[in-house]
Coordinates of C-alpha atoms in Angstrom, one line a residue:
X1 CA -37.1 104.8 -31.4
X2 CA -37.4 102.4 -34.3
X3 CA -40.5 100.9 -33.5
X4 CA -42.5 101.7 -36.4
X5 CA -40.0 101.4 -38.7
X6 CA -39.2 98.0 -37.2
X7 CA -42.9 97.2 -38.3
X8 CA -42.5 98.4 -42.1
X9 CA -41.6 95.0 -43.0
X10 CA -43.5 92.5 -40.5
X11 CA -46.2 90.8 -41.7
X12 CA -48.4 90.5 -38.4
X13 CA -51.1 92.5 -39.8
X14 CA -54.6 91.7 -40.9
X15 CA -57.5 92.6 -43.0
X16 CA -61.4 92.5 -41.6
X17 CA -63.8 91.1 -43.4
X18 CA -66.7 93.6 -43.4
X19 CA -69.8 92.3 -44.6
X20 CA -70.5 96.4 -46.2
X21 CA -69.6 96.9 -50.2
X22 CA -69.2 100.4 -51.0
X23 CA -71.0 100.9 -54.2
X24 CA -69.6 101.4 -57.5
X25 CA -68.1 105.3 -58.4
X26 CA -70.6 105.9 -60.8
X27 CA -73.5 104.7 -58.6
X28 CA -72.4 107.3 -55.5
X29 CA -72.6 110.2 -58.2
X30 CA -75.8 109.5 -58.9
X31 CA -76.2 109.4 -55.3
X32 CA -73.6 110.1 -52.5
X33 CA -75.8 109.7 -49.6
X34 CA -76.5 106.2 -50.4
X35 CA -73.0 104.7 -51.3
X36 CA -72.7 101.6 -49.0
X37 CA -74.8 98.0 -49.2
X38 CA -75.0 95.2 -46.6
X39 CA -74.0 92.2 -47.8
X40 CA -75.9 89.4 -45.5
X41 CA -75.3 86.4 -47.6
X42 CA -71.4 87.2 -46.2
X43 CA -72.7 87.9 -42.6
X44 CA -74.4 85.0 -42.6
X45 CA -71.0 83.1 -43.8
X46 CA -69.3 84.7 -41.5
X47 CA -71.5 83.7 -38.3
X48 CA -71.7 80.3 -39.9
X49 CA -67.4 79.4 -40.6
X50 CA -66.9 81.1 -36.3
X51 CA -68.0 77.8 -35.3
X52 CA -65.1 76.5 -37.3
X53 CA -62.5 79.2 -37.2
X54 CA -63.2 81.5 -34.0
X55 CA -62.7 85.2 -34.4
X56 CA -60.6 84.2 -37.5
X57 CA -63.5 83.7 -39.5
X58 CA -63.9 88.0 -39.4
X59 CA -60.5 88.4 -41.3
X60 CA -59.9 88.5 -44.8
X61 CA -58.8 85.5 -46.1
X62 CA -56.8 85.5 -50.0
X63 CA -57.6 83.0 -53.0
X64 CA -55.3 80.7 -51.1
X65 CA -57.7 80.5 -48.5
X66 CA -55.4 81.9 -46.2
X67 CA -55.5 84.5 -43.8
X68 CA -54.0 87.6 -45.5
X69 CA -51.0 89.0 -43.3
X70 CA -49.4 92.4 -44.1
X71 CA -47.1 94.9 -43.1
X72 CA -48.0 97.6 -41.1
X73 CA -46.4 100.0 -44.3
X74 CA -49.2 98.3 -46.2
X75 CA -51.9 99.0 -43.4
X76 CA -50.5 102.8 -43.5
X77 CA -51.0 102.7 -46.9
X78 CA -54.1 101.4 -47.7
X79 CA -55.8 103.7 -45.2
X80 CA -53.9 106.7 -46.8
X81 CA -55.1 105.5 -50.5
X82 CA -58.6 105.5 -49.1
X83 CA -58.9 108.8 -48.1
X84 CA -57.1 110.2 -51.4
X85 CA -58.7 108.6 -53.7
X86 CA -61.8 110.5 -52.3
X87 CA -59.8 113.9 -52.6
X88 CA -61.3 116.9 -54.2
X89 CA -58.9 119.8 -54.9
X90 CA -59.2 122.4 -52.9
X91 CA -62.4 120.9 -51.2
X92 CA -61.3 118.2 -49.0
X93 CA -61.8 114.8 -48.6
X94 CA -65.2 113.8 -49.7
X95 CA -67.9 112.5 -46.8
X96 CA -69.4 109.8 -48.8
X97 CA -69.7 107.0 -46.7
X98 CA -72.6 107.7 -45.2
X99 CA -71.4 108.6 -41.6
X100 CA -70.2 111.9 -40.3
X101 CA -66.9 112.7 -38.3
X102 CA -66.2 113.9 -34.8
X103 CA -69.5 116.1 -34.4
X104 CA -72.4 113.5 -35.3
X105 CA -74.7 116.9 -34.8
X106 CA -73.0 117.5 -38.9
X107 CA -74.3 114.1 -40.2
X108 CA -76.7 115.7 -42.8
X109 CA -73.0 116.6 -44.3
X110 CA -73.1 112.8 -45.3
X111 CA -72.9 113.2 -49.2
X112 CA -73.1 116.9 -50.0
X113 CA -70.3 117.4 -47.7
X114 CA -66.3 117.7 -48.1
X115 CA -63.9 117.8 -45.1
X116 CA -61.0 120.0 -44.7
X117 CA -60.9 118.5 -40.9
X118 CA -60.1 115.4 -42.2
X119 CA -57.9 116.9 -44.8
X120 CA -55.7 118.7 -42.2
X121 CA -55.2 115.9 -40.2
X122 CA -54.5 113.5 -43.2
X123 CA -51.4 116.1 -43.9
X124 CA -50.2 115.6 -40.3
X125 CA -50.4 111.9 -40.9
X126 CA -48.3 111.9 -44.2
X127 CA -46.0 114.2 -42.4
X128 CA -45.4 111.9 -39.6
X129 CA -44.6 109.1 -41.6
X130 CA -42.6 111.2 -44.6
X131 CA -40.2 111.9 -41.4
X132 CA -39.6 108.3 -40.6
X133 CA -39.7 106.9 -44.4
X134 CA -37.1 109.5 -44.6
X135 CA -34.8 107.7 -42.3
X136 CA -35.3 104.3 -42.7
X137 CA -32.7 102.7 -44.2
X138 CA -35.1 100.3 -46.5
X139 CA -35.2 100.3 -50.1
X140 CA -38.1 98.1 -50.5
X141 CA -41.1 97.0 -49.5
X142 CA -43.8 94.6 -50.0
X143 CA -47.6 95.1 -50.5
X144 CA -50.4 93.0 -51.9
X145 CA -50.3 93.2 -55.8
X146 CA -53.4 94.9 -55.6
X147 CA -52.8 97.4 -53.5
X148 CA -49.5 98.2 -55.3
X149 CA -51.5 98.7 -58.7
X150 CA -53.7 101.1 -56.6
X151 CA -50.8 102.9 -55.5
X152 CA -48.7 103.4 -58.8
X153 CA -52.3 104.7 -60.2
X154 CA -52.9 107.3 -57.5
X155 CA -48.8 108.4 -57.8
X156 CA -49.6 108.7 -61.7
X157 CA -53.2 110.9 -61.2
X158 CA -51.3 113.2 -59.0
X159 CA -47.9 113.9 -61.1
X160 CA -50.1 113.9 -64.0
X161 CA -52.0 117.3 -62.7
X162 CA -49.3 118.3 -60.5
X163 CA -49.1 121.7 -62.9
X164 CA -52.4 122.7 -61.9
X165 CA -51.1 123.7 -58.8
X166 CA -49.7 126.8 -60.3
X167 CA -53.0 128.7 -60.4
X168 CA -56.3 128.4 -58.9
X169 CA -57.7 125.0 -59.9
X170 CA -60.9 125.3 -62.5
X171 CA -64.2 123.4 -61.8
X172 CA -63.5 121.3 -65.0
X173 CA -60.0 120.3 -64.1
X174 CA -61.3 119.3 -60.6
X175 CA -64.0 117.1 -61.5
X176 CA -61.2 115.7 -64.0
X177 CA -59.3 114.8 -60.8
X178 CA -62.0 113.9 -58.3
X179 CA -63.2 111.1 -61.5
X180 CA -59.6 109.9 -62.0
X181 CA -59.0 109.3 -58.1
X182 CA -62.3 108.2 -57.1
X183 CA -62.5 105.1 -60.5
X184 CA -59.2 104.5 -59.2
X185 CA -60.5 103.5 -55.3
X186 CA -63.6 102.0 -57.2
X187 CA -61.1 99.6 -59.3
X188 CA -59.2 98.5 -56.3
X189 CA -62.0 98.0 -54.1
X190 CA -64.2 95.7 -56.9
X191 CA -61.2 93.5 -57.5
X192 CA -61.2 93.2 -53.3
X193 CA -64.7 92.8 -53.6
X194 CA -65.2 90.2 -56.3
X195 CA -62.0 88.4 -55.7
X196 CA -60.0 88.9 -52.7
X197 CA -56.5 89.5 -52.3
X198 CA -54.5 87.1 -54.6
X199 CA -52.2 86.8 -52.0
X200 CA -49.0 87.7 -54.4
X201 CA -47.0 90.4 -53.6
X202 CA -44.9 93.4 -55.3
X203 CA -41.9 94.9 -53.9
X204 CA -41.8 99.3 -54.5
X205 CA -39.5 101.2 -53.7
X206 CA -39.6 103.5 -50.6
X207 CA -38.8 106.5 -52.9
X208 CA -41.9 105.9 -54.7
X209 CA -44.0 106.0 -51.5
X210 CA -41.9 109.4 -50.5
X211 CA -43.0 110.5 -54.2
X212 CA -46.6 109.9 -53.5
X213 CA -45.9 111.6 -49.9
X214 CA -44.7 114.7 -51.3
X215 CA -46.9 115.0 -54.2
X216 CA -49.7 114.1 -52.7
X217 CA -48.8 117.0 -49.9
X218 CA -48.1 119.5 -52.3
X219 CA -52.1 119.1 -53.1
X220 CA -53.3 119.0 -49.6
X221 CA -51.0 122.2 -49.0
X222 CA -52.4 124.1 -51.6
X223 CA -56.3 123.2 -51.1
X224 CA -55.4 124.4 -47.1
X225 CA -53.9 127.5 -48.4
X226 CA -57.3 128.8 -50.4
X227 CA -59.2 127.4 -47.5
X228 CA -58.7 130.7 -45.3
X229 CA -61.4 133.1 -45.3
X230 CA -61.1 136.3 -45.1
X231 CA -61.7 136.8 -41.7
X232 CA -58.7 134.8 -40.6
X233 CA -60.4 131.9 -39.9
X234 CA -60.0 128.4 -42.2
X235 CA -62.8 126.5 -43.5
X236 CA -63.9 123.1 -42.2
X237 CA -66.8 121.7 -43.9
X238 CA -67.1 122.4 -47.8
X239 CA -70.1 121.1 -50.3
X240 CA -69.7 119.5 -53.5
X241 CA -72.1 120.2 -56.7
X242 CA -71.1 118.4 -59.5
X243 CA -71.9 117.7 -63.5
X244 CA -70.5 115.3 -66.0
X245 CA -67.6 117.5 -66.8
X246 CA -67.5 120.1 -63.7
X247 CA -67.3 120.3 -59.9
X248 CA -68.0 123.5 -58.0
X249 CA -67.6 124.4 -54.3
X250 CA -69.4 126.4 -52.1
X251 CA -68.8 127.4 -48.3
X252 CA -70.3 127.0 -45.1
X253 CA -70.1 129.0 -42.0
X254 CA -67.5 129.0 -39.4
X255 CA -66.7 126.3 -37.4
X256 CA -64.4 125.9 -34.5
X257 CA -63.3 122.2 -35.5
X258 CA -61.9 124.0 -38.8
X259 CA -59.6 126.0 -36.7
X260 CA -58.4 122.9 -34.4
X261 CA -58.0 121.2 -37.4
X262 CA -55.6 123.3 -39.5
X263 CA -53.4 124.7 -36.2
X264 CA -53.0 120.8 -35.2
X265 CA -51.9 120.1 -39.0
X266 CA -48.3 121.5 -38.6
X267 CA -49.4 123.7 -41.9
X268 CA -49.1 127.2 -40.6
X269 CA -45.9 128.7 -39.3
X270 CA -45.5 130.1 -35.3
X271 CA -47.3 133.5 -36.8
X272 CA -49.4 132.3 -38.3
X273 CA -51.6 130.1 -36.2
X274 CA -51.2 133.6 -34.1
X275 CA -53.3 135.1 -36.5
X276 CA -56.0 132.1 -36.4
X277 CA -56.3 132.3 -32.3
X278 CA -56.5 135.9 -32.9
X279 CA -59.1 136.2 -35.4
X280 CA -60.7 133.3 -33.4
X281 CA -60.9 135.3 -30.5
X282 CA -62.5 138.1 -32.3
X283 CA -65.4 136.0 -33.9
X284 CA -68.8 135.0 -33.3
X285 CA -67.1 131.5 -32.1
X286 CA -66.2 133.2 -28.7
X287 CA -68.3 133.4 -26.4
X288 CA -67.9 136.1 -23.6
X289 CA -69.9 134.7 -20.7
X290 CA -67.7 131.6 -20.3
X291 CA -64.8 132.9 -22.0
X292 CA -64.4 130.3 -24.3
X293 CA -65.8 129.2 -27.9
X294 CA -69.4 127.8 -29.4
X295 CA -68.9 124.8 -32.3
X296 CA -70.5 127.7 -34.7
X297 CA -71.5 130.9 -34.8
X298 CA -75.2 131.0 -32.6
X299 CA -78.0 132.9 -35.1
X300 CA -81.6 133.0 -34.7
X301 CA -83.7 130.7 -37.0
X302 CA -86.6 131.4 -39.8
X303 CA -90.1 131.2 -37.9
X304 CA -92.4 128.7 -39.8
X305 CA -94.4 131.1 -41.6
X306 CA -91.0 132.7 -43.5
X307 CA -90.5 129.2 -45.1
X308 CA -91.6 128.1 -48.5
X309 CA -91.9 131.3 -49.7
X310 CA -91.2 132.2 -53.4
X311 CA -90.6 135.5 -54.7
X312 CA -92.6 136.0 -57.7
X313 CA -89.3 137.2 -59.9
X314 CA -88.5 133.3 -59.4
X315 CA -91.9 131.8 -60.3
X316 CA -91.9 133.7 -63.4
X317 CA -88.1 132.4 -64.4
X318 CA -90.3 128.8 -65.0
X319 CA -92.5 128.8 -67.7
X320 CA -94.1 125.7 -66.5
X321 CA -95.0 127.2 -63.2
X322 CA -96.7 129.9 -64.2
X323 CA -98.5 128.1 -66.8
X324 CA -99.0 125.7 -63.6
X325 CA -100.7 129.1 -61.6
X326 CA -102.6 130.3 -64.7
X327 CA -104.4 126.7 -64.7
X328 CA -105.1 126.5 -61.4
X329 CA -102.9 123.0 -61.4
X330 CA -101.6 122.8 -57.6
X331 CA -99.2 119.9 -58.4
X332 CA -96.3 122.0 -58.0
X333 CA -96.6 125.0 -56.7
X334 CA -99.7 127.4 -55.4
X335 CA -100.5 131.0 -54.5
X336 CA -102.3 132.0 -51.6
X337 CA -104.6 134.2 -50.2
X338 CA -101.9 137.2 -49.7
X339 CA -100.7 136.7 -53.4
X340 CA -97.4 134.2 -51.6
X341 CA -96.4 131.8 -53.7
X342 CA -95.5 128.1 -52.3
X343 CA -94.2 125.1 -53.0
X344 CA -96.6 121.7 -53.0
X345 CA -96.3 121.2 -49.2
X346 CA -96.1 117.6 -49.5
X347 CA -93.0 118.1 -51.1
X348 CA -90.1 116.5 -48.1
X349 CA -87.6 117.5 -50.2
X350 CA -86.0 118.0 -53.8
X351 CA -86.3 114.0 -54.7
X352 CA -90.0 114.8 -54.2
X353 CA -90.3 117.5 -56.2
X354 CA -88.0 115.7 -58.8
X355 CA -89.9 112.3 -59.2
X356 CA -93.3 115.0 -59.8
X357 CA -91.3 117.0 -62.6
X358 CA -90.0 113.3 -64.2
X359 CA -93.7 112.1 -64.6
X360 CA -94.2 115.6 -67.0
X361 CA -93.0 116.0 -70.4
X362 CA -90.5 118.8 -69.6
X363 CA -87.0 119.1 -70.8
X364 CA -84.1 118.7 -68.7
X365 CA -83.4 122.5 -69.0
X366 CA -86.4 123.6 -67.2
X367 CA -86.4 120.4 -64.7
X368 CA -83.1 122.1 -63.2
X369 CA -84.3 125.5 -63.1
X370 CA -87.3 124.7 -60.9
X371 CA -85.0 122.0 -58.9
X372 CA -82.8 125.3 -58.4
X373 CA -86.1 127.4 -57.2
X374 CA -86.7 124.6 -55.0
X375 CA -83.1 124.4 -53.7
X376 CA -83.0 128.2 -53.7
X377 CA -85.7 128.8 -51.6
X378 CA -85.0 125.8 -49.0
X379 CA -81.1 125.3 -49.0
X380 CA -81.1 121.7 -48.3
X381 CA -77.6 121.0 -49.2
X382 CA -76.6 123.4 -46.5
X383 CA -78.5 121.8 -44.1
X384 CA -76.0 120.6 -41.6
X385 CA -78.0 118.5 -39.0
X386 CA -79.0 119.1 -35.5
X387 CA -76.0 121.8 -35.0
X388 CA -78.0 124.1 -37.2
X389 CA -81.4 123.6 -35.6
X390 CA -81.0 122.1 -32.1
X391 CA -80.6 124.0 -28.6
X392 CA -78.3 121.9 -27.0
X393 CA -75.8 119.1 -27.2
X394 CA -73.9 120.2 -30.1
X395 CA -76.4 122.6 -31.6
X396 CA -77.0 126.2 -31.7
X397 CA -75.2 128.2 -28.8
X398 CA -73.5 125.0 -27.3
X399 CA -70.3 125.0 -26.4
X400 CA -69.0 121.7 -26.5
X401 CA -66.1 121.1 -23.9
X402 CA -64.3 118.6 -25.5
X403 CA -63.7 120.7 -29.1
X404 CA -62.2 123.2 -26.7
X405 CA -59.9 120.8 -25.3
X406 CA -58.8 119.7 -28.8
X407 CA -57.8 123.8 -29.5
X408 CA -56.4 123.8 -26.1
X409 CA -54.1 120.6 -27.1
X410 CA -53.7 122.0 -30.3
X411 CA -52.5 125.5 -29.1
X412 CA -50.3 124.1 -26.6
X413 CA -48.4 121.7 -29.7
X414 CA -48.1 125.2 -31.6
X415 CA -46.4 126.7 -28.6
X416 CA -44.1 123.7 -28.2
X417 CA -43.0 123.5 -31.8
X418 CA -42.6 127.5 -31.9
X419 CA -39.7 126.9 -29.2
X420 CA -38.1 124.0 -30.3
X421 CA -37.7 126.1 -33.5
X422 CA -36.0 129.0 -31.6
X423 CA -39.1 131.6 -33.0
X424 CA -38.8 134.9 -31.2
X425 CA -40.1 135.3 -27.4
X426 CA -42.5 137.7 -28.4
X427 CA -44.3 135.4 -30.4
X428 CA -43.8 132.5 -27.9
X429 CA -45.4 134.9 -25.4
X430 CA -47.6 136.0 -27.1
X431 CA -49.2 132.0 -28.3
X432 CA -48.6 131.0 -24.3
X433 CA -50.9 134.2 -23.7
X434 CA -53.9 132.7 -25.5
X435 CA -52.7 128.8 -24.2
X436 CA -53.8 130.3 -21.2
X437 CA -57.2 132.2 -21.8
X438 CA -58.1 128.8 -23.7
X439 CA -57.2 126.8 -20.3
X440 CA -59.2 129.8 -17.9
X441 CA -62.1 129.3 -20.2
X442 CA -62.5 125.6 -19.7
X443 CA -61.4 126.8 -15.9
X444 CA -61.8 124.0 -13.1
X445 CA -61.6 127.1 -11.1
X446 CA -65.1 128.6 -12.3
X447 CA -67.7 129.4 -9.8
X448 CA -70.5 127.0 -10.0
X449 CA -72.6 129.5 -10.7
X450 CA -71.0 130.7 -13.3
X451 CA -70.3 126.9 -14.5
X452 CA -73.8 125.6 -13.6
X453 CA -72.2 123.3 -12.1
X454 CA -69.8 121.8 -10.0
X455 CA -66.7 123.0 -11.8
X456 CA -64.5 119.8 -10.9
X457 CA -67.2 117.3 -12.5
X458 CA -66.8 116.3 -16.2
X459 CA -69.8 117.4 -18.5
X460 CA -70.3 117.5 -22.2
X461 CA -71.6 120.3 -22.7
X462 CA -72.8 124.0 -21.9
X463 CA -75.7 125.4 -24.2
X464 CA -76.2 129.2 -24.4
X465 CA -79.7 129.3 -22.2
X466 CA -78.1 126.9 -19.0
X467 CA -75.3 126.0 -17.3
X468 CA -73.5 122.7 -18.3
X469 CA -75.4 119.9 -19.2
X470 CA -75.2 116.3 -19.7
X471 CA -72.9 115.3 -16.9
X472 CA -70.0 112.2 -17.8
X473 CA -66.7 112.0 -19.2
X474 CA -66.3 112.6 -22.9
X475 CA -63.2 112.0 -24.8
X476 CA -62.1 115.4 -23.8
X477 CA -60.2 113.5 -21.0
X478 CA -57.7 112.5 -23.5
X479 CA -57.1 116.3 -24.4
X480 CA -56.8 117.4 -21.1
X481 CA -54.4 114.6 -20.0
X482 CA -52.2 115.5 -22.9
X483 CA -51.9 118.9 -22.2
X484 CA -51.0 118.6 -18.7
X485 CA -48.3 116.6 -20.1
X486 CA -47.2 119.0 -21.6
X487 CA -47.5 121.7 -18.8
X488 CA -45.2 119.4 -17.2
X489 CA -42.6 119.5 -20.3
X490 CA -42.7 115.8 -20.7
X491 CA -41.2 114.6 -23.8
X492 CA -40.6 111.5 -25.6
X493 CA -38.0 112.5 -28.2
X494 CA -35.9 109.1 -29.7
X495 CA -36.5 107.0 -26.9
X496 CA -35.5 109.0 -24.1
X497 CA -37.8 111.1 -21.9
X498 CA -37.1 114.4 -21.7
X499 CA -38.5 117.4 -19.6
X500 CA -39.0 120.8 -20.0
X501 CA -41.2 122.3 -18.2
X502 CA -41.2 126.0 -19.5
X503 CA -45.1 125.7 -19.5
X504 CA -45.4 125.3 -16.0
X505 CA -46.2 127.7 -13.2
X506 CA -45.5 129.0 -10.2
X507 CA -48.4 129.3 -9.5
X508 CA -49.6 125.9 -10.0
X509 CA -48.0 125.0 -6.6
X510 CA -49.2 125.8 -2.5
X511 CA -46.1 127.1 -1.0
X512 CA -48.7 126.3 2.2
X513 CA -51.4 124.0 3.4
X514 CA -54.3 125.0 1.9
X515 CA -57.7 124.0 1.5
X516 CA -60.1 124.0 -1.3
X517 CA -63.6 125.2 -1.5
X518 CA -66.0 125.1 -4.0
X519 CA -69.1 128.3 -3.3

């Protein structure tokens, strides 16, 4: 049962030595789908000391040249740190690291983007380990100096704007917040960067961790909270748009890794993750035919002849475009034979149309109102990836079998927690009820015709205009394993295995020999 905490204080933990730098904070708000660089001069080290030093020679060594051990507290820790300093109240946890999360079909999120899937999870995390700091009988720890200064900063930021909490957080306040974080993750990384670990350490108290904990939560509790739309249904994805002293947020559309997310965060009370599978049932996310749920809503897309169209009551908001049309000067924009107005079609996207508008002496005033006509008329930053535009795989109509897993799990964890709590049997019954629809929709017992396929066989997906596609085993396996534990009431509670199988049915076992076919 003390496993973990048995770790807090080991030192058999290691850094890598990743030949990436992630660039400076001010150089990823000029640009935060370009944030990381490749350092090959260290590559090449790298390569060159393995002849020496074996695998070795891919760990982080300090200024003594030594191998830097840790703790796993600090391991918890710096990975924790990492994700806050790139928090953005009431956003999420910003993507700007140039790689997407679970659903790869979302990588055009990469920079605009801010996840409240990550931020759900991050609050089960802190959770988890809040319980066991809680009952640990250590006083202190040690971290690398560095990583200590990183961590007294981050506990400051928070307490600091910890009042904010009380209302609705402004857009100057949170870009306030979202700079003091993300220089503080840019400080600790450059002194990493430049100089290594000094290989000194600081004792803290585990108090001070709890304080960061519960701070800390209080902020990823609140930014869940105004998160739920309302339909009943929570937010995954956010975007960020942001000026020197102001950061708005705007939303996306529905997505069922948002719903996953915040009923596997432990946030929302026995009722309420009711009301999520309820409204999720009721949404555009379900999908009758195979009784289960698309990533996002499905919606028919623009033919090619509705794009790049401008309506004339923007052209004539810019004074430089329709001096631009009076002159007959088709650098920017043109009007055609119908009396349609269009942007330079050479344009790929707003840098394009940006670099044209630098070369002309224009002030900044009307730059950004014709980079807003632009971004008005196209709606790049909303553009997800494939899931918005593809057929199949995770795109448009799909359902993807192992997101429905993860809802499955994450249902069944609602329902277990709801018991052990001693809520009513109504609303036990009631969560079971939908435990099971989820479980019929993923159904091994479908028809194959109804499956397009045979129902016993692993596949990825199932996209709305065939039957499931791309046969192999995903990591839905994991899911499904889990949850059958669970059917089966197995539990691992203080180092004893338990069972309670309440989930379980009669029907799950022949009272006969039987035998199975598949038509």
């Amino acid at each position: 049962p003390k496993y973990l905490e048995d770790l807090f204080l080991q030192k058999s933990f290691v850094y890598a030595n990743v030949p990436y730098r992630i660039k400076k904070y001010e150089d990823i708000l000029k640009n935060p789908k370009s944030t990381i660089d490749f350092e090959q001069d260290q590559e090449l080290e790298i390569h060159k000391n393995k002849s020496i030093l074996g695998e070795d020679a891919t760990l982080k060594v300090n200024q003594k040249n030594e191998i830097h051990h840790v703790t796993f507290l600090e391991k918890i820790l710096a990975t924790t740190l990492s994700k806050l300093s790139n928090f953005i109240p009431e956003g999420g946890i910003w993507m700007n690291t140039q790689r997407p999360e679970w659903n790869d079909a979302n990588n055009a999120l990469v920079g605009n983007g801010v996840s409240m899937v990550t931020l759900n999870y991050l609050s089960r995390f802190l959770n988890f380990f809040k319980n066991i700091l809680e009952k640990s009988h250590e006083k202190k720890v040690e971290i690398s100096e560095e990583l200590a200064s990183f961590f007294q900063t981050l506990l400051q930021i928070f307490k600091d704007h910890e009042h904010l909490l009380e209302h609705s957080i402004s857009n100057n306040s949170r870009k306030k917040i979202m700079d003091a974080l993300g220089n503080a993750g840019n400080t600790y990384r450059e002194q990493i960067y430049d100089h290594s670990f000094s290989g000194h350490f600081k004792k803290i108290d585990t108090s001070e961790i709890l304080n960061l904990m519960m701070v800390s939560l209080k902020f990823l509790d609140q930014t869940i909270r105004v998160n739920k739309k309302q339909n009943g249904l929570y937010h995954a994805y956010n975007l960020i748009s942001y000026t020197e002293n102001s950061a708005t947020i705007s939303h996306l559309n529905d997505m069922l890794e948002g719903q996953v997310a915040v009923l596997s965060s432990g946030f929302l009370s026995p009722n309420e993750s009711l009301a999520v599978l309820e409204a999720l049932r009721k949404s555009d996310l379900y999908r009758q035919d195979q009784n289960s749920y698309l990533l996002y809503p499905n919606h028919e897309l623009k033919g090619f002849l509705t794009k790049n169209n401008i309506s004339e009551s923007e052209v004539l908001k810019s004074e430089l475009l329709t001096n631009h049309l009076k002159s007959g000067n088709k650098s920017l924009i043109e009007k055609d034979v119908a009396n349609h107005y269009h942007f330079n079609s050479q344009f790929k996207n707003g840098d394009d149309l940006n670099k044209e508008l630098h070369a002309l002496d224009i002030n900044d005033g009307e730059r950004t109102k014709i980079l807003n006509i632009y971004e008005n008329v196209f709606h790049h930053k909303e553009f997800t990836g494939r899931s918005g535009t593809f057929f199949a795989y995770e795109g448009l109509g799909s359902i993807y079998w192992h997101m429905v897993s993860k809802l499955l799990l994450a249902t069944q964890e609602v329902v277990i927690k709801a018991r052990k709590d001693g809520n009513s049997v109504e609303v036990i019954n009631q969560l079971i009820g939908y435990y099971e629809d989820i479980k019929d929709g993923i159904g091994a017992h479908k028809s194959p015709k109804n499956y397009g396929a045979f129902p016993t066989d692993p596949y990825s997906h199932t996209p709305l205009h065939r039957g499931a596609q791309q046969p192999g085993m995903t990591g839905q396996v994991k899911e499904d394993l889990l949850a059958r534990w669970g059917e089966l009431g197995i539990l691992v509670e203080e180092g004893c295995v338990k069972f309670d199988p309440f989930l379980l049915k009669k029907s799950n076992f022949l009272e006969e020999q039987n035998k199975f076919e598949i038509t």
